[in-house]
Tab-separated table of C-alpha atoms in Angstrom:
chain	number	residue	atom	x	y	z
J	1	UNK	CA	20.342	-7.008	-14.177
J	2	UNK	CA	23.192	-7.072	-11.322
J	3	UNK	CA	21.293	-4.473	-9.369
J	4	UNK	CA	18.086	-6.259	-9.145
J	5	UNK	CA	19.433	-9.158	-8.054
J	6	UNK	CA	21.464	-7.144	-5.374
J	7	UNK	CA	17.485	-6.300	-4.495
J	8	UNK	CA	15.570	-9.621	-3.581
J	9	UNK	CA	14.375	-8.561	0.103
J	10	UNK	CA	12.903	-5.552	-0.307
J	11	UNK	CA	10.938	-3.439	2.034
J	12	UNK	CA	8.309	-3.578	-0.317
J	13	UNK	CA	7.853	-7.320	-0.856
J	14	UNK	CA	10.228	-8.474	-3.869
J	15	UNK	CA	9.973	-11.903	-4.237
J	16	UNK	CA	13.204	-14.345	-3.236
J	17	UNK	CA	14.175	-17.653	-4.502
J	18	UNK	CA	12.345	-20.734	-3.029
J	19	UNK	CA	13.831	-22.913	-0.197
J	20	UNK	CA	15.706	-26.119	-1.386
J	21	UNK	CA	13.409	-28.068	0.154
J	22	UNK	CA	10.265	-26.588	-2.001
J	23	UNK	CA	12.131	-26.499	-5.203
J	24	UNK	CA	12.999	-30.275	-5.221
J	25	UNK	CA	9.135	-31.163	-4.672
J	26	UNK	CA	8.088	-28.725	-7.549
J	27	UNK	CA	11.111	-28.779	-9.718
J	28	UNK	CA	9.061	-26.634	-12.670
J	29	UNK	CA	8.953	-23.859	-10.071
J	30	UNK	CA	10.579	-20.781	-11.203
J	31	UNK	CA	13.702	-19.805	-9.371
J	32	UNK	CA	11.492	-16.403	-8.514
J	33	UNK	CA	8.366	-15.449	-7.861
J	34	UNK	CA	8.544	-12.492	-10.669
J	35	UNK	CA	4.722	-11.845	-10.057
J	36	UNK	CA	4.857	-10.687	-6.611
J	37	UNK	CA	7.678	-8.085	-7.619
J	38	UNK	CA	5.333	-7.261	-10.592
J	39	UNK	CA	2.707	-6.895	-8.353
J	40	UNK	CA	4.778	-4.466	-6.319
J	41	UNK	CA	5.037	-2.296	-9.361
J	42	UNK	CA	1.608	-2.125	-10.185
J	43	UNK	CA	0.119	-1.170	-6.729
J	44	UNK	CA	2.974	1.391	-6.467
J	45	UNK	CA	1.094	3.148	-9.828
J	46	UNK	CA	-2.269	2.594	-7.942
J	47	UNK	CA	-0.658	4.684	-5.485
J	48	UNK	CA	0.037	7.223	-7.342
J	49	UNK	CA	-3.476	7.030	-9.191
J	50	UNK	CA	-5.156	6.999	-6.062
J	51	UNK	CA	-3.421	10.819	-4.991
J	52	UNK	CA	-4.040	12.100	-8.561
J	53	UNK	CA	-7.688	10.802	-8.053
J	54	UNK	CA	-8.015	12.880	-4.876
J	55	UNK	CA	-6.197	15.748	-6.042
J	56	UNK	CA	-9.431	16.126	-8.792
J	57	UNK	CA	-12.100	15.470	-6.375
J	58	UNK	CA	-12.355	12.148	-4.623
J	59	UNK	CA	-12.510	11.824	-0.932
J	60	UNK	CA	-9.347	12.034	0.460
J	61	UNK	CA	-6.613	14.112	2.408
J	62	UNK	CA	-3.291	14.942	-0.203
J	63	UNK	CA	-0.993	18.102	-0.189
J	64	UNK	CA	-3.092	19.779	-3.388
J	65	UNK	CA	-6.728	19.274	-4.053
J	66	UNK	CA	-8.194	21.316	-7.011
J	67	UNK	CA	-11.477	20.100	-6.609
J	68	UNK	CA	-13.350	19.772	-3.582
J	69	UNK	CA	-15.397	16.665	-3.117
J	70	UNK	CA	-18.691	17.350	-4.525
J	71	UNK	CA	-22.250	15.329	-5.639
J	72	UNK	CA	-20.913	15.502	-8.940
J	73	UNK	CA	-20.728	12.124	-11.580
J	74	UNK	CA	-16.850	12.035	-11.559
J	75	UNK	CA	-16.360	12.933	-7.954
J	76	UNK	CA	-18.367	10.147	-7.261
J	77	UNK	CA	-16.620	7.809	-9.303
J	78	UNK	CA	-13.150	9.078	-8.370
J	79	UNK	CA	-14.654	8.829	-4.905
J	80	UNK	CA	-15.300	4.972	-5.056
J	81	UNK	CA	-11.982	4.352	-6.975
J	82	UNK	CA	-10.152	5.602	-3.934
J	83	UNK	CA	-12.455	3.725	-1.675
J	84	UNK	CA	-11.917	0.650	-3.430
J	85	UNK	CA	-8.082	1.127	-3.271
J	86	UNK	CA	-7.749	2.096	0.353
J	87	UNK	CA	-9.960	-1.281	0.688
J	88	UNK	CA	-6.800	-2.912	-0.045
J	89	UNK	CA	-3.962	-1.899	-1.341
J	90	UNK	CA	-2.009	-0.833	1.345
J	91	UNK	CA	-3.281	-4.269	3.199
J	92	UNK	CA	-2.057	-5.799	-0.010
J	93	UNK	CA	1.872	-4.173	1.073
J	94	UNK	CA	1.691	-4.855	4.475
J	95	UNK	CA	0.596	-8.998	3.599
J	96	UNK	CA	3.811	-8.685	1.240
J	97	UNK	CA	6.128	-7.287	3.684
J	98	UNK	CA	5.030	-9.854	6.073
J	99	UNK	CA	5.301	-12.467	3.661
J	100	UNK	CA	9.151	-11.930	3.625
J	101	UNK	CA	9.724	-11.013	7.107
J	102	UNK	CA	10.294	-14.032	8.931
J	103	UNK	CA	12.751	-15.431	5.915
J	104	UNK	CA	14.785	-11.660	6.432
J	105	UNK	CA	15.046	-12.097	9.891
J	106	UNK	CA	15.962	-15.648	9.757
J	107	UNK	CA	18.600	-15.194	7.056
J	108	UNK	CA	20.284	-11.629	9.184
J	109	UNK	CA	19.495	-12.355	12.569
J	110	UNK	CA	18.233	-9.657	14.928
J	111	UNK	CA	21.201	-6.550	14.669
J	112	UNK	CA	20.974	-6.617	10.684
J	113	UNK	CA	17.546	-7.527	10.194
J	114	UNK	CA	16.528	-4.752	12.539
J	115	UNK	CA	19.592	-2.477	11.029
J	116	UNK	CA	18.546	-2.828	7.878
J	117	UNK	CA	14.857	-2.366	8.409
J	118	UNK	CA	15.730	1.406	10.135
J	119	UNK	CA	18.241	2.267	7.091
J	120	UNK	CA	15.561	0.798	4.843
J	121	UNK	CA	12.768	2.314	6.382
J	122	UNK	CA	13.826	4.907	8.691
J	123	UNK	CA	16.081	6.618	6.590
J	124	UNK	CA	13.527	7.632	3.779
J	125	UNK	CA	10.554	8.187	6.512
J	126	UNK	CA	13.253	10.941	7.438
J	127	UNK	CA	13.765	12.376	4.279
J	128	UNK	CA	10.149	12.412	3.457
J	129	UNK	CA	9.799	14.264	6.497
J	130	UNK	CA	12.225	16.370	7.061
J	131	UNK	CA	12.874	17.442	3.079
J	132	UNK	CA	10.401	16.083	0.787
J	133	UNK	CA	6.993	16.835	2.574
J	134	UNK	CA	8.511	20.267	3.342
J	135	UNK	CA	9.124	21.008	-0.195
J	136	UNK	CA	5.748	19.505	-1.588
J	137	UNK	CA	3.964	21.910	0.781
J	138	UNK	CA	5.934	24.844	-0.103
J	139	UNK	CA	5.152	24.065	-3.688
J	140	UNK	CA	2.088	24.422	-3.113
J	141	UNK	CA	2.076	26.996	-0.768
J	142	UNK	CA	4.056	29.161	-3.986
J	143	UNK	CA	1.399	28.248	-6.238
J	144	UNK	CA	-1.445	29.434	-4.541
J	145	UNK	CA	0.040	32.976	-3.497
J	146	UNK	CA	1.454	32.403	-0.173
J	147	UNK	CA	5.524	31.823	-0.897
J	148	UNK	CA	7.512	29.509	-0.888
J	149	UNK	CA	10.084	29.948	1.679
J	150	UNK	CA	7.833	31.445	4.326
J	151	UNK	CA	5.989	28.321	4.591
J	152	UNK	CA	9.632	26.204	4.675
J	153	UNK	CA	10.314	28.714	7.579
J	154	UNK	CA	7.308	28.031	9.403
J	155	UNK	CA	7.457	24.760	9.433
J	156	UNK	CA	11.025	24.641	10.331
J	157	UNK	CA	10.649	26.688	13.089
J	158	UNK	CA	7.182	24.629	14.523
J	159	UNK	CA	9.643	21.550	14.013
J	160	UNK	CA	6.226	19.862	11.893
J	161	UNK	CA	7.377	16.311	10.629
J	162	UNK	CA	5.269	15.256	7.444
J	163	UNK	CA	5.530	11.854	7.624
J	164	UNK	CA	2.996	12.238	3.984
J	165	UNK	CA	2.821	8.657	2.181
J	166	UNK	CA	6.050	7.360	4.584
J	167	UNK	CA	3.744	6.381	7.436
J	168	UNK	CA	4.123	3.435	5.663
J	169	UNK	CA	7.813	2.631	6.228
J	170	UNK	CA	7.046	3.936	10.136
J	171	UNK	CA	4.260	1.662	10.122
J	172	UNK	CA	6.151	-1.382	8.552
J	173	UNK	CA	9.249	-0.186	11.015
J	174	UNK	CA	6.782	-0.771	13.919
J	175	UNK	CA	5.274	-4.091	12.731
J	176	UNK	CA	9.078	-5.475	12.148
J	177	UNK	CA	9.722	-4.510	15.710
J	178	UNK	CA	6.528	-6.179	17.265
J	179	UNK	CA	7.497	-9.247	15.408
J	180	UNK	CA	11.422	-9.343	16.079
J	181	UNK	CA	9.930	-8.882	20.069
J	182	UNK	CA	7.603	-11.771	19.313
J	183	UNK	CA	9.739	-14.295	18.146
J	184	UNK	CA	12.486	-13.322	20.982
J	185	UNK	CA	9.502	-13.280	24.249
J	186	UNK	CA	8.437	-16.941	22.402
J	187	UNK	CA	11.906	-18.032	22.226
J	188	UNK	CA	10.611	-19.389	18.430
J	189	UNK	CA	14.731	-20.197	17.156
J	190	UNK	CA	15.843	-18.211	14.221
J	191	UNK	CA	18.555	-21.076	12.837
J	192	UNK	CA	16.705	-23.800	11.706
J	193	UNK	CA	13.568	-22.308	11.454
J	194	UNK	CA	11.315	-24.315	8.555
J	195	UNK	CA	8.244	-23.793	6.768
J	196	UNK	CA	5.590	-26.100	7.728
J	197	UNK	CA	3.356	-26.559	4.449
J	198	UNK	CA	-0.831	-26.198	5.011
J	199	UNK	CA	-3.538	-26.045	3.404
J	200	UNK	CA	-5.137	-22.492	2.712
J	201	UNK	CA	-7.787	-22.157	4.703
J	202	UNK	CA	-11.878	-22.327	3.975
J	203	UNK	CA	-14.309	-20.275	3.149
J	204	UNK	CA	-15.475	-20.065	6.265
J	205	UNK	CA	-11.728	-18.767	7.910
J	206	UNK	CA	-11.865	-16.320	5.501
J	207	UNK	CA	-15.087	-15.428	6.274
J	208	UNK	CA	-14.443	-15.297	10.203
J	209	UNK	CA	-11.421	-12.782	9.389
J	210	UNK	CA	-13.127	-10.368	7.317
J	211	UNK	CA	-16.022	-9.978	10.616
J	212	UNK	CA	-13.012	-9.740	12.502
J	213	UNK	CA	-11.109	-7.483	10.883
J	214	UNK	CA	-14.889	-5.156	10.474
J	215	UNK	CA	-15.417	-5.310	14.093
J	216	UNK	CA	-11.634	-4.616	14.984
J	217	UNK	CA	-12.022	-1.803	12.460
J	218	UNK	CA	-15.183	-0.283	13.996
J	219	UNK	CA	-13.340	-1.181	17.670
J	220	UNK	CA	-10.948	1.635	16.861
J	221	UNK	CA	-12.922	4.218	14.902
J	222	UNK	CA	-15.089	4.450	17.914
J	223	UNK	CA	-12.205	6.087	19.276
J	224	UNK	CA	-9.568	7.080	16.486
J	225	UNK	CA	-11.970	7.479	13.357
J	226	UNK	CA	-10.591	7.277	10.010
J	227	UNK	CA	-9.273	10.553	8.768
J	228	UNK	CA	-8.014	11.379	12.562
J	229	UNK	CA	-3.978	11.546	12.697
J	230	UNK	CA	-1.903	10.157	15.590
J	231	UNK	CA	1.650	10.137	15.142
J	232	UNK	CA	1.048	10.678	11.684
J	233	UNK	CA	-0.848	7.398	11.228
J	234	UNK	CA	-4.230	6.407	10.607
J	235	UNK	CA	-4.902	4.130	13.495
J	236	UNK	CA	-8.668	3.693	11.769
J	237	UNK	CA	-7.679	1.514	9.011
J	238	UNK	CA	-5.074	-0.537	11.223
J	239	UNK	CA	-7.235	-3.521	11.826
J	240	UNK	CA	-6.828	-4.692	8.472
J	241	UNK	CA	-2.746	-3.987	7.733
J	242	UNK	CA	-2.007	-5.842	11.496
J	243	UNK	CA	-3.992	-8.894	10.343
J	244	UNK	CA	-2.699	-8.916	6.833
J	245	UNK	CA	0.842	-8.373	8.157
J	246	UNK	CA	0.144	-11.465	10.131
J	247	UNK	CA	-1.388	-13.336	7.469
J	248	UNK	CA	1.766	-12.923	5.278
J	249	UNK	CA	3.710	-14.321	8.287
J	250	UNK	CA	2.005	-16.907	8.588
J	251	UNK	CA	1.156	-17.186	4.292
J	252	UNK	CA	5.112	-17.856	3.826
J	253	UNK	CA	5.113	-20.597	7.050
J	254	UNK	CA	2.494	-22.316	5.484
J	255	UNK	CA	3.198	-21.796	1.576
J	256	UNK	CA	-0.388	-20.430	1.082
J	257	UNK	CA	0.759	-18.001	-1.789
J	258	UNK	CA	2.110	-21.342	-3.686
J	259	UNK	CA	-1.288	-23.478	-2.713
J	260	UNK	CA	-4.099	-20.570	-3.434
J	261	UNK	CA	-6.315	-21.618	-5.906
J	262	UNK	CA	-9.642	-20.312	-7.849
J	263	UNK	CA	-11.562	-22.476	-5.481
J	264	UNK	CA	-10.200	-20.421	-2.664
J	265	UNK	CA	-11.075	-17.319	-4.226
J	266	UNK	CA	-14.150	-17.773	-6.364
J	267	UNK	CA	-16.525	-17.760	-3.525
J	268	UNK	CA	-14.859	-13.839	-2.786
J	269	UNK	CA	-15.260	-13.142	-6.008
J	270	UNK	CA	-19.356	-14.202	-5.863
J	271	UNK	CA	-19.196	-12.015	-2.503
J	272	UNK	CA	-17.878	-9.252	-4.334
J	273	UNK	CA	-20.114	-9.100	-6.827
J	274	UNK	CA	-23.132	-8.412	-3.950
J	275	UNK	CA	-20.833	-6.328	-1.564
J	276	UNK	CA	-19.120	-3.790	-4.008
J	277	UNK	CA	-22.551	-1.941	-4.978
J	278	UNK	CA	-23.606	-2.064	-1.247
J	279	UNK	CA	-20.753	1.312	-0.618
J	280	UNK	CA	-21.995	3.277	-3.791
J	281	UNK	CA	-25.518	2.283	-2.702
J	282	UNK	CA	-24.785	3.849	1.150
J	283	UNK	CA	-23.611	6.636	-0.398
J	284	UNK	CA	-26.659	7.333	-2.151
J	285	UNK	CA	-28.805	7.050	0.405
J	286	UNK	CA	-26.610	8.904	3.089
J	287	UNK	CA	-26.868	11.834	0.451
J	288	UNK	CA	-30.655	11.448	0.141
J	289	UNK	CA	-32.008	10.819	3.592
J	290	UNK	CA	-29.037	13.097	5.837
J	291	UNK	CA	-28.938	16.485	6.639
J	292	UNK	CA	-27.003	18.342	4.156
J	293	UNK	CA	-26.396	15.355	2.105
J	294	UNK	CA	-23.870	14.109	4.549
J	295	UNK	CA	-23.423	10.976	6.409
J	296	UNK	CA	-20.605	10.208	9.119
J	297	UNK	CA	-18.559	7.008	7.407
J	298	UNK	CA	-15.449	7.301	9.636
J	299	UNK	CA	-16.179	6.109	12.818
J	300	UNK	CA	-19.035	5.343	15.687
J	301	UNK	CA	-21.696	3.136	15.107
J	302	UNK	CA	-24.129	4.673	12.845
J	303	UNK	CA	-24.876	2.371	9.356
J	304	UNK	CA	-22.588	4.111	7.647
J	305	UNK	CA	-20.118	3.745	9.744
J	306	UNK	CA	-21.005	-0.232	9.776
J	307	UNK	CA	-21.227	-0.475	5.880
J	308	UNK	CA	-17.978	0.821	5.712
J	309	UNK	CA	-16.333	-1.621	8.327
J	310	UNK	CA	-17.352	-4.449	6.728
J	311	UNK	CA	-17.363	-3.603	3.090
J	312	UNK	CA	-13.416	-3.063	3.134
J	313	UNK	CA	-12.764	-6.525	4.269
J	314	UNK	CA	-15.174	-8.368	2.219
J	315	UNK	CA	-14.143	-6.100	-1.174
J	316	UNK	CA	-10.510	-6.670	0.063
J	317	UNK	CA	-10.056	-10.597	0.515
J	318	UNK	CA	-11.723	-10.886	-2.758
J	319	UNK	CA	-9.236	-8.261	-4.899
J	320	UNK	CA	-5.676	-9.538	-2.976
J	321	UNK	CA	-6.978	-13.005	-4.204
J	322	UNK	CA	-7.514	-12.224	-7.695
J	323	UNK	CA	-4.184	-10.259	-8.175
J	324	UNK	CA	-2.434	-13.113	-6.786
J	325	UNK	CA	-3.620	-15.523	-9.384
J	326	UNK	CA	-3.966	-13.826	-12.090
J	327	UNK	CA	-0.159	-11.902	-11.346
J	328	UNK	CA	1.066	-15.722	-10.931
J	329	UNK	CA	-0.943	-16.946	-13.755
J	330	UNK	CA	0.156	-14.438	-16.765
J	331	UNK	CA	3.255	-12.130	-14.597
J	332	UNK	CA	5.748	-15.164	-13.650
J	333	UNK	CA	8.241	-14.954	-16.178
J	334	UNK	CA	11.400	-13.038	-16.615
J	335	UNK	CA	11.043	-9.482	-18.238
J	336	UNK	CA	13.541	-6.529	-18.653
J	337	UNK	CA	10.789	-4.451	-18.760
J	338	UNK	CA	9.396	-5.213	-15.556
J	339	UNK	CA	12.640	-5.801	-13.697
J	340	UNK	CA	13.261	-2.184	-14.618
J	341	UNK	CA	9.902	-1.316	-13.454
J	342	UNK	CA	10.553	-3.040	-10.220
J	343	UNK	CA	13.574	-2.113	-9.260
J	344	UNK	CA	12.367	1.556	-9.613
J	345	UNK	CA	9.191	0.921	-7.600
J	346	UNK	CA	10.066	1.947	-4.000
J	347	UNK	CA	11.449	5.368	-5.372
J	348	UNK	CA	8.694	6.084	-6.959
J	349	UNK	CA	6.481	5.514	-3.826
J	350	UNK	CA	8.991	8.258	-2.236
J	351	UNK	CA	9.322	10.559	-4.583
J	352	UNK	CA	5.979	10.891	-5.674
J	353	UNK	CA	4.473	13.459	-3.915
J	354	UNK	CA	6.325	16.652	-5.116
J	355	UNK	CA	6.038	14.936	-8.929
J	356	UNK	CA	2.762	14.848	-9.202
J	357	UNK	CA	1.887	18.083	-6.746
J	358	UNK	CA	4.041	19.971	-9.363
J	359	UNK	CA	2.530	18.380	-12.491
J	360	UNK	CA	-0.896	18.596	-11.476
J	361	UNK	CA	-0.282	22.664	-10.622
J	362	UNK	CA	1.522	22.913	-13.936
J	363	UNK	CA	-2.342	22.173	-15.458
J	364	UNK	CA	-4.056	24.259	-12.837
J	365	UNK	CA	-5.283	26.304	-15.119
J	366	UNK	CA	-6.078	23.770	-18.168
J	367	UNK	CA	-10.367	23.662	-18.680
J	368	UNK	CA	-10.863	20.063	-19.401
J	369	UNK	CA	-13.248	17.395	-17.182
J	370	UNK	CA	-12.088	16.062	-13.578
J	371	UNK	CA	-11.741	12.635	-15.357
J	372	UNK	CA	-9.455	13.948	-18.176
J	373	UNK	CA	-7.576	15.856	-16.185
J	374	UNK	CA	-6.881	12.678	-13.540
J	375	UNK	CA	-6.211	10.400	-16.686
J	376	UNK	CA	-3.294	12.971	-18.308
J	377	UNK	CA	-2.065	13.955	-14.568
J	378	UNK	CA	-1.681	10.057	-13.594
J	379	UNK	CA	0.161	8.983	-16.760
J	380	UNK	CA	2.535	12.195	-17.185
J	381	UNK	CA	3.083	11.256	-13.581
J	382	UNK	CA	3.971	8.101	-13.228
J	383	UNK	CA	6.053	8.086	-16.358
J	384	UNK	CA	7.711	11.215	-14.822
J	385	UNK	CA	8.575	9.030	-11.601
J	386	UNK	CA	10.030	6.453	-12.853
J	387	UNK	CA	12.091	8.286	-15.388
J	388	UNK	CA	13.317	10.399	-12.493
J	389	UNK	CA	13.851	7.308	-10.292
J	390	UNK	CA	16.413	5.788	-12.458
J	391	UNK	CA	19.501	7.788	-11.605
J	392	UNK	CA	18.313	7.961	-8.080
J	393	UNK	CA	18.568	3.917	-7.819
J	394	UNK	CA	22.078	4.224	-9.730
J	395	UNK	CA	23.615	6.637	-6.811
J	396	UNK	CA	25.702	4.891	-4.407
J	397	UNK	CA	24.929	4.415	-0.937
J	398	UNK	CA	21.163	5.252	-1.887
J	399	UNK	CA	20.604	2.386	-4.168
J	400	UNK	CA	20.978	0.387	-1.480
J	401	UNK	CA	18.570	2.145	0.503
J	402	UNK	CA	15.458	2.423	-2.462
């Protein structure tokens, strides 16, 4: 597909062709890593997923929530979907986005590297906030009785910015800045830059990062704790996305996604089996033992707050293992299919919001289960994304932008 392969640095982590040098010592390398961009799509749906999930009852702030968090079976389990996501998925981006940062800016240079990332990313963060977020709030604002254009008004005139699911391109704008003022203040050369092949690290790296990355975590809910807003970013979960931003760096320096291995991974995956209960577990017992059935998880240093710290990092190395493998195991081959899916992927993430807002009002009214309701939501919407996402990637001047 011509427009695809107008696509390969993405934002969002699409793969790129392997250096000449790598190819000629694994000539059966294919001439793209199609699982990473396959990848891309499918954590785009878990996106998507995880905003329906809240929207019928999981913890969680979204635009429209029909049911309120409650001790009930499928709140619960929507509840620990969510959790599990927010684990890693976004960390999974921002280690993608890293992981074809340095090659961007090597290949552009500073003024079109750093153009492209603000028409890239600053151009839909503006959109989102200035036209999309606007109109999924009014939608919802219509629905439930208060009107539509009054609430457009009011936010208009209080100049309020939703920045919505976009504080991810102003996050990944941010990070792309810190590194271009890295490399410059190090005087690291941009021509002539080469990857210096290592091997993944040990267990016991791995194991030092996720403590890191718990403590780091519990460093800044002590002051910003998760669910708090500033700037219109989560500053709570932002241990983990720095250090997985870095670790992509650093991942496509040392051509870790190419050398990762089941014996890298396996001993996550044993961890995983004893840490994933532990949250589900904490919950439990925060409901039994707290006043009012509540415990705080978002910040200080109460056991809660602790379990949570620490269980993202140790669920999280564990899942961003196994999707690489598997995803580079069974997802490395050419597919119209998924190119189409792909190429789709970062309008989707955009557009989202107002998509599913409106479908999931449209069934308002419909008596079935929470977990019925998030299954038939989640597929009418993501179908309904990408269908609407495919003349939007076929406009000019925006298909170069999503």
């Amino acid at each position: 597909m011509p427009e695809l392969a107008a696509k390969t640095d993405t934002v969002y982590g699409a793969s790129q062709a392997p250096s000449a040098t790598l190819s000629s010592a694994t000539p059966s390398a294919p001439a793209r890593d199609f699982y990473i961009d396959r990848l891309r799509a499918v954590m785009t749906a878990l996106v998507v997923l995880h905003h329906t999930a809240i929207t019928y009852g999981a913890s969680g702030g979204w635009f429209w929530n029909e049911l309120k968090p409650s001790g009930t079976l499928s709140s619960l389990l929507l509840t620990m979907f969510v959790a599990t996501n927010q684990a890693y998925f976004m960390g999974f981006f921002f280690l993608l986005a890293g992981y074809f940062t340095p090659s961007s800016l090597e290949r552009k240079g500073y003024g079109q590297f750093l153009l492209d990332r603000f028409l890239r990313l600053g151009l839909p963060l503006l959109a989102f906030g200035l036209l999309l977020g606007p109109l999924t709030t009014g939608i919802v604002n219509a629905a439930t009785g208060d009107g539509f254009w009054p609430c457009i008004q009011y936010l208009w005139n209080h100049r309020e910015f939703i920045n919505g699911p976009l504080w991810f391109a102003q996050a990944l704008l941010i990070f792309s800045l810190a590194y271009c003022a890295w490399r410059a203040i190090f005087g690291m050369p941009l021509a002539g830059a080469r990857r210096s092949p290592k091997p993944v690290p040990g267990y016991g790296w791995w194991l030092l990062s996720a403590v890191g990355t718990a403590v780091g975590a519990l460093a800044i809910r002590e002051f910003v704790p998760v669910g708090k807003n500033v700037f219109g970013l989560q500053l709570g979960y932002f241990a983990g996305y720095i250090f997985l931003f870095a670790v992509g760096i650093a991942a496509r320096r040392h051509d870790w996604l190419r050398q990762l291995s089941w014996r890298n991974v396996r001993p996550w995956l044993r961890t995983l089996i004893i840490a994933f209960p532990a949250m589900p577990i904490g919950i439990a017992v925060a409901r039994a033992f707290h006043s009012g059935g509540k415990a705080d998880f978002s910040g200080g240093l109460s056991w809660p707050a602790i379990l949570y710290a620490f269980w993202e990092p140790f669920v999280a190395w564990a899942l961003i293992g196994a999707w690489l493998l598997l995803f580079r195991k069974y997802m490395n081959q050419p597919s119209p299919l998924w190119d189409w899916l792909n190429r789709r992927a970062y309008a989707v993430y955009i557009i989202h919001p107002p998509i599913l807002v409106s479908i999931s009002l449209a069934l308002w009214h419909w008596t079935a289960p929470a977990l019925i309701k998030f299954g038939v939501t989640g597929v009418l919407t993501c179908t309904a994304c990408w269908l609407l996402s495919d003349p939007l990637v076929r406009i000019p001047g925006v298909r170069s932008i999503v």
